Short mmCIF file of C-alpha atoms and ligand atoms in Angstrom, two decimals:
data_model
loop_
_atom_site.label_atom_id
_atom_site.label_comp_id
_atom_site.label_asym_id
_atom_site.label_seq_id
_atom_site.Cartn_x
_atom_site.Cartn_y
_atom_site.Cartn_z
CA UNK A 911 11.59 -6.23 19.37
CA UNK A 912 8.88 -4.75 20.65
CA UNK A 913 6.53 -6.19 23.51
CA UNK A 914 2.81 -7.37 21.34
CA UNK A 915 0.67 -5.19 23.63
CA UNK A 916 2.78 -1.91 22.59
CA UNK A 917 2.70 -2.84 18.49
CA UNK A 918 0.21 0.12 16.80
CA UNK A 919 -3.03 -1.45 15.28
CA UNK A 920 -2.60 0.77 12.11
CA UNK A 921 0.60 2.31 10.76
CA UNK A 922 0.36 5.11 8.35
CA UNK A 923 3.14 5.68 6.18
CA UNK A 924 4.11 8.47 3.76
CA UNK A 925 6.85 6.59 1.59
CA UNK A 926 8.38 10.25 0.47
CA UNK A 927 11.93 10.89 -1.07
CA UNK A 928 12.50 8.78 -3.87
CA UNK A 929 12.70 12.07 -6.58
CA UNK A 930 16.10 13.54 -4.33
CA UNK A 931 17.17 9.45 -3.75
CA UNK A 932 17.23 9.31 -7.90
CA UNK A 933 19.12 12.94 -8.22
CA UNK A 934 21.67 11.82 -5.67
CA UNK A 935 22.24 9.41 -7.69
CA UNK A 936 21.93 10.86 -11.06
CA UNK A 937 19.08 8.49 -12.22
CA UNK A 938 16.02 9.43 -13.68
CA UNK A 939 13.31 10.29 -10.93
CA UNK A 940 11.17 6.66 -11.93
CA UNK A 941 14.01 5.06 -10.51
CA UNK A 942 13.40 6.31 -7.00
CA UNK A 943 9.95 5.22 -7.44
CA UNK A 944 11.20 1.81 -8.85
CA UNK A 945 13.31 1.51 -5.62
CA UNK A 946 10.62 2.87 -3.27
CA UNK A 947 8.35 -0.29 -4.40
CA UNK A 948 10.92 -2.44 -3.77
CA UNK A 949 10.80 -1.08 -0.26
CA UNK A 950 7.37 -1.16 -0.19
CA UNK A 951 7.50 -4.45 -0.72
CA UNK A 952 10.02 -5.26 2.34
CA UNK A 953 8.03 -3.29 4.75
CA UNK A 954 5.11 -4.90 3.89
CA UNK A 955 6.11 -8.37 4.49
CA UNK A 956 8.06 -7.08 7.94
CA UNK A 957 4.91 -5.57 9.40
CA UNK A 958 2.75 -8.32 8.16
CA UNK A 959 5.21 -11.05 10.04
CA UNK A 960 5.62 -9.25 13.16
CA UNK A 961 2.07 -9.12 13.48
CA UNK A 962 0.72 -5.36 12.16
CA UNK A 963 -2.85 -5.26 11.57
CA UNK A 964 -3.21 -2.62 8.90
CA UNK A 965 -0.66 -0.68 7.56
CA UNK A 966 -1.50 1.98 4.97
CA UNK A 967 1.01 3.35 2.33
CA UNK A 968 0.57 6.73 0.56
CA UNK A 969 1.93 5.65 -3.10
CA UNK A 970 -0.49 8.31 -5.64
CA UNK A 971 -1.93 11.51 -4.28
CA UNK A 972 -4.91 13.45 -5.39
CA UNK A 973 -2.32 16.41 -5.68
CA UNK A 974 0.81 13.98 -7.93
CA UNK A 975 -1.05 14.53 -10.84
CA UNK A 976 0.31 17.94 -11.48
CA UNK A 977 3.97 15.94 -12.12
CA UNK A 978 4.96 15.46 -15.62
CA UNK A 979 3.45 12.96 -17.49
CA UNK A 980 6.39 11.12 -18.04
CA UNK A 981 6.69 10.70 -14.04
CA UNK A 982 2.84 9.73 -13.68
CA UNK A 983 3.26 7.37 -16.00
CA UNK A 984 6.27 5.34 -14.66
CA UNK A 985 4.48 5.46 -11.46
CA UNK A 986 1.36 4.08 -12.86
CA UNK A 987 3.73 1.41 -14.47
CA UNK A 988 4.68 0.48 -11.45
CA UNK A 989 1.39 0.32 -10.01
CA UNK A 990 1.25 -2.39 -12.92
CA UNK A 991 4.31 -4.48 -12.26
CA UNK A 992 2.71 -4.37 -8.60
CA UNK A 993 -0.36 -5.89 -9.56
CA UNK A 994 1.08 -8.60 -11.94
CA UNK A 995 3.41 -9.89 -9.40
CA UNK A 996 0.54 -10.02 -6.76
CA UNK A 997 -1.01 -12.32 -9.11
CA UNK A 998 2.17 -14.56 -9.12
CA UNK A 999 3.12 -14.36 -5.79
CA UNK A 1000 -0.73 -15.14 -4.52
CA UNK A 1001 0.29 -18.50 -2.34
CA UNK A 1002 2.90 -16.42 -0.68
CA UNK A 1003 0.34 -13.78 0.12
CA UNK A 1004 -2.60 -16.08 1.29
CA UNK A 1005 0.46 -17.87 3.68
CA UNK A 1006 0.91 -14.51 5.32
CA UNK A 1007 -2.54 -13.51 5.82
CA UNK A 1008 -2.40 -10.23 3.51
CA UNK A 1009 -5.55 -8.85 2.97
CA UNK A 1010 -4.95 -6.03 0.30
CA UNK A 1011 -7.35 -2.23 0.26
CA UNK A 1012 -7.29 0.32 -1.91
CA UNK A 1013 -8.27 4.07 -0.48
CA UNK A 1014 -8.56 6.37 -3.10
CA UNK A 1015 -10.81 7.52 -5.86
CA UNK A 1016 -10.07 4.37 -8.16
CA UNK A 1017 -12.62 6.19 -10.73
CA UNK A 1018 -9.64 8.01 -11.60
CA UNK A 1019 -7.27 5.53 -13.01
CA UNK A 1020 -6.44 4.08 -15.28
CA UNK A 1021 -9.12 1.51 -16.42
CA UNK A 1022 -7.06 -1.26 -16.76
CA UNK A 1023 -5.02 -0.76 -13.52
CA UNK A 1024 -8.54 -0.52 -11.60
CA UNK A 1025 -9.80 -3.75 -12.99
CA UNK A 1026 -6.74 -5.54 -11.54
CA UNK A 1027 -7.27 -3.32 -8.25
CA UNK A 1028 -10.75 -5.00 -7.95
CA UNK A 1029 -9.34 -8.58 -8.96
CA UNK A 1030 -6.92 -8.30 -5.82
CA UNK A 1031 -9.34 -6.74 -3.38
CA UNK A 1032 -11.83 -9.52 -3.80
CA UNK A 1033 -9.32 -12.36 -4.39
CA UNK A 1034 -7.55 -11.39 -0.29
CA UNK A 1035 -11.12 -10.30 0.95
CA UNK A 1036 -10.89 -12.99 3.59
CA UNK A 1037 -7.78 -12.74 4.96
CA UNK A 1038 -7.59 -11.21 8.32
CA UNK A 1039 -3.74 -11.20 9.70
CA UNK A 1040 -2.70 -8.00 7.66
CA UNK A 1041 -4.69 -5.67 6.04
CA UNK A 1042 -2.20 -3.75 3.11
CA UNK A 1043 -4.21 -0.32 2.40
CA UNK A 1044 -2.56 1.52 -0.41
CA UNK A 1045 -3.40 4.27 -0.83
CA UNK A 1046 -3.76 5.35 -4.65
CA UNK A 1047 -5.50 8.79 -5.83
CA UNK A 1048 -5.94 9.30 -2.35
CA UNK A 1049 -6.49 12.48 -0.47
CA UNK A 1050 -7.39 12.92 2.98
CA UNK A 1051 -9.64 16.05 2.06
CA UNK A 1052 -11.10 14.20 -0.96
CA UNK A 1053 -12.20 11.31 1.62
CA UNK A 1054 -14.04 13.34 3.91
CA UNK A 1055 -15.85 15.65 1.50
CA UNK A 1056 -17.03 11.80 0.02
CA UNK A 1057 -18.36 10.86 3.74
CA UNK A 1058 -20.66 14.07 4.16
CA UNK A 1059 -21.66 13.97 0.47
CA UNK A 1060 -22.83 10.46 1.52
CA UNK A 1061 -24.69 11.39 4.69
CA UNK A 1062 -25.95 14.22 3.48
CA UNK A 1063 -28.45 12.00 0.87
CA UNK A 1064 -28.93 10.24 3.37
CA UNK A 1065 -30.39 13.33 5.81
CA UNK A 1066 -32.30 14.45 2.04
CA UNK A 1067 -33.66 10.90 1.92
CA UNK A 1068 -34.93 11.07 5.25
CA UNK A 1069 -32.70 8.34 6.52
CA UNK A 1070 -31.01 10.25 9.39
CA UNK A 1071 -31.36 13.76 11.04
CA UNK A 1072 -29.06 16.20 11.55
CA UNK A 1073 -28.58 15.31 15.02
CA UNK A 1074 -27.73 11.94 14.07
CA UNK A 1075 -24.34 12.91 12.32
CA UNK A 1076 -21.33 12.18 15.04
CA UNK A 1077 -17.97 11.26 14.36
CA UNK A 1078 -18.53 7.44 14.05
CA UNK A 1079 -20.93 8.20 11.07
CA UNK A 1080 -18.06 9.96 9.38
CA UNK A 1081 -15.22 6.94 10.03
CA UNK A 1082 -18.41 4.92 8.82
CA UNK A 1083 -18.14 6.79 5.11
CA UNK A 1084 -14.28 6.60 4.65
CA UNK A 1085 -12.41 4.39 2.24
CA UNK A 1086 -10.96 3.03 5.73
CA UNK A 1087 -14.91 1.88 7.29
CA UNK A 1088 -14.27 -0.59 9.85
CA UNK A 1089 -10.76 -0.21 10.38
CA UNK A 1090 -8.82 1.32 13.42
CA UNK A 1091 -7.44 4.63 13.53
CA UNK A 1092 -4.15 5.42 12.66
CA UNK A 1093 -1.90 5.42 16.01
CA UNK A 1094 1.79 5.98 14.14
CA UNK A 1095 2.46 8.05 11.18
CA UNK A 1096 6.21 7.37 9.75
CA UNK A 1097 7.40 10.07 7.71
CA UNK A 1098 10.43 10.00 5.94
CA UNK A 1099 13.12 12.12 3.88
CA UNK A 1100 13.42 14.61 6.57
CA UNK A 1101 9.49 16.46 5.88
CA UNK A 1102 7.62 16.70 8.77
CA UNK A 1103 4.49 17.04 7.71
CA UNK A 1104 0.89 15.28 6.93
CA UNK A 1105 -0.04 15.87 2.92
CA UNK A 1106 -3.18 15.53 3.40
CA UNK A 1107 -2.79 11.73 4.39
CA UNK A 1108 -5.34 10.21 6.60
CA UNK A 1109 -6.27 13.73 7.87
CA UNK A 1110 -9.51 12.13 9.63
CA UNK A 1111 -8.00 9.12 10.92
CA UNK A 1112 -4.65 10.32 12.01
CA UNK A 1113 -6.49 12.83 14.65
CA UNK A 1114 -4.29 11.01 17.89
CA UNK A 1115 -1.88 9.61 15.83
CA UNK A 1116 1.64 9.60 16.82
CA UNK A 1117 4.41 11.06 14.70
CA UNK A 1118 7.47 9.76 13.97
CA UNK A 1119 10.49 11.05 11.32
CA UNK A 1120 13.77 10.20 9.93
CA UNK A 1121 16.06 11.95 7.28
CA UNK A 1122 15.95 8.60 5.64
CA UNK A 1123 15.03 8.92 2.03
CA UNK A 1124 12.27 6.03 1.51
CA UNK A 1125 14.53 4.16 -1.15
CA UNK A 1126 16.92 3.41 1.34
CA UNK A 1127 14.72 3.14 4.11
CA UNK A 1128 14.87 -0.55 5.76
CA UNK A 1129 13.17 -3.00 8.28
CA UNK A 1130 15.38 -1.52 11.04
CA UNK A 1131 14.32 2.31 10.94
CA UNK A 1132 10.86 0.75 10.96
CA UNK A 1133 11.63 -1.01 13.70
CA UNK A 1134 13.10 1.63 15.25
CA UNK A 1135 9.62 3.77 14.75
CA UNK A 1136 7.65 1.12 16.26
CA UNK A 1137 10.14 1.31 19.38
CA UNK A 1138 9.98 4.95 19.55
CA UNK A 1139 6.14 4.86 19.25
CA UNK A 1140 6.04 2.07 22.38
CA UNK A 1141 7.67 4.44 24.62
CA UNK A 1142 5.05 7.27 24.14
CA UNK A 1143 2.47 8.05 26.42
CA UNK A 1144 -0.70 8.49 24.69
CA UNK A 1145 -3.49 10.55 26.77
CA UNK A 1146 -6.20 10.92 23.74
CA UNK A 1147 -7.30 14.69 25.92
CA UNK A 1148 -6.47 13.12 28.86
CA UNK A 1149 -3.93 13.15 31.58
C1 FPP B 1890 7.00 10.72 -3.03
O1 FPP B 1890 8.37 10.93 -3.22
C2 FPP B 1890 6.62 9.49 -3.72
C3 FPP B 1890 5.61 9.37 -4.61
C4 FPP B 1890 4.74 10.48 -5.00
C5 FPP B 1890 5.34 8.08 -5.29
C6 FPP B 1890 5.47 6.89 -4.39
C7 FPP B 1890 5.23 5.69 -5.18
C8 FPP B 1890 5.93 4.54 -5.03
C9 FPP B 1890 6.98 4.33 -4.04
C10 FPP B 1890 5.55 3.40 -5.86
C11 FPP B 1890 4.63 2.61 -5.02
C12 FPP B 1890 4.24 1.41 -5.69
C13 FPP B 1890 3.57 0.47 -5.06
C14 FPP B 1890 3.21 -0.75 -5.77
C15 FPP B 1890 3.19 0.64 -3.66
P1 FPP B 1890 8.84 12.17 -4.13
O2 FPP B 1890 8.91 11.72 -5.53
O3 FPP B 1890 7.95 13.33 -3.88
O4 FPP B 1890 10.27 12.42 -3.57
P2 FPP B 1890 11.05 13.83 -3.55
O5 FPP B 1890 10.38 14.65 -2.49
O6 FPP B 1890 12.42 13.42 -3.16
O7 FPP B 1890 10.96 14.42 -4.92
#
């Protein structure tokens, strides 16, 4: 495993590839995403033992509500099932420190879902081992154009001036306030590229891929992401 010191404070992942892991299979596509929670679900727990600090999933993005309804809906049902079982499995949760965020426009879902959304957040507010961030309705763009809207009344209101506006003012107005940057991005399914997924936050992040379609992905290739990431030199600009 890898040495403590070289673990990533916040791993960003983009859990892609559960539409081709269906067809390869000749299920419907909802399968996939049945799988890919299941997976989810694994990876969570794995990052959360070996001692992650926030790890952020992209599950809904501003953009997947062009699929067919059908599709939305079976994710959104999962979403569901998600939620319920959170509810059951809360001991097991609390025991491993999960602290559990949603980034995203949560004005956008359904009602019912966001109610439970709320119920979780506040319920794991003071946990502090993991933080889960998933990341529902969520688009990178989306989150930023939020920030300046923000500072912006504030610069109308008279509460800061122009000048005042840096970067830290802008992590300050993301869904992710308060939380580390993103130093790994794991993509998988053989796509290498961002989706507008943390677009802010991700601005030094590492990269790693696999042609691993996210059903099947396991503990291992995430281990094996973590090991890749530990052997990278990060410079930030520097040398
Ligand atoms: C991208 O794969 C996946 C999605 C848009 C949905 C991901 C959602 C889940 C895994 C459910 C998550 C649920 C919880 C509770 C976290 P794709 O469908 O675009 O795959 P393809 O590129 O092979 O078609």
């Amino acid at each position: 495993m890898t040495d403590a010191e070289k673990l990533p404070s916040h791993v960003g992942i983009i859990m892609d590839g559960n539409g081709r892991w269906a067809r390869q299979k000749g299920l419907e596509r909802s399968e996939g995403h049945k799988q890919g929670a299941e997976v989810f679900r694994d990876i969570c727990t794995h990052a959360a033992d070996i001692g992650i600090k926030y790890v952020t999933f992209y599950a809904f993005s501003t953009e997947n509500w062009k699929r067919p309804q059908a599709e939305v809906s079976s994710i959104m049902d999962i979403f569901r099932t998600f939620l319920k079982e959170a509810e059951d499995r809360q001991q097991e949760n609390e025991e491993r420190g999960l602290r559990f965020r949603f980034i995203g426009d949560i004005g956008g879902i359904p009602e019912d879902i966001a109610v439970r959304v709320n119920a979780l957040e506040e319920r794991s507010s003071d946990k502090t081992k993991t933080t889960v961030n998933l990341a529902v309705n969520y688009g990178g763009r989306d989150e930023i154009v939020r920030a300046v809207r923000r500072i912006a009344e504030m610069v109308k209101k008279g509460e800061a001036e122009p000048s005042d506006i840096d970067g830290a003012m802008i992590s300050g107005g993301l869904f992710t306030a308060g939380q580390p940057d993103a130093d790994l991005i794991i993509r998988p399914s053989g796509e290498q590229r961002l989706s507008n997924f943390l677009i802010w936050q991700s601005a030094y992040a590492e990269f790693w891929y696999s042609d691993v379609l996210w059903p099947d992905f396991t503990k291992d290739d995430f281990d094996k992401a973590l090991e890749a990431y530990a052997a990278r030199s990060r410079r930030f600009g520097g040398i």
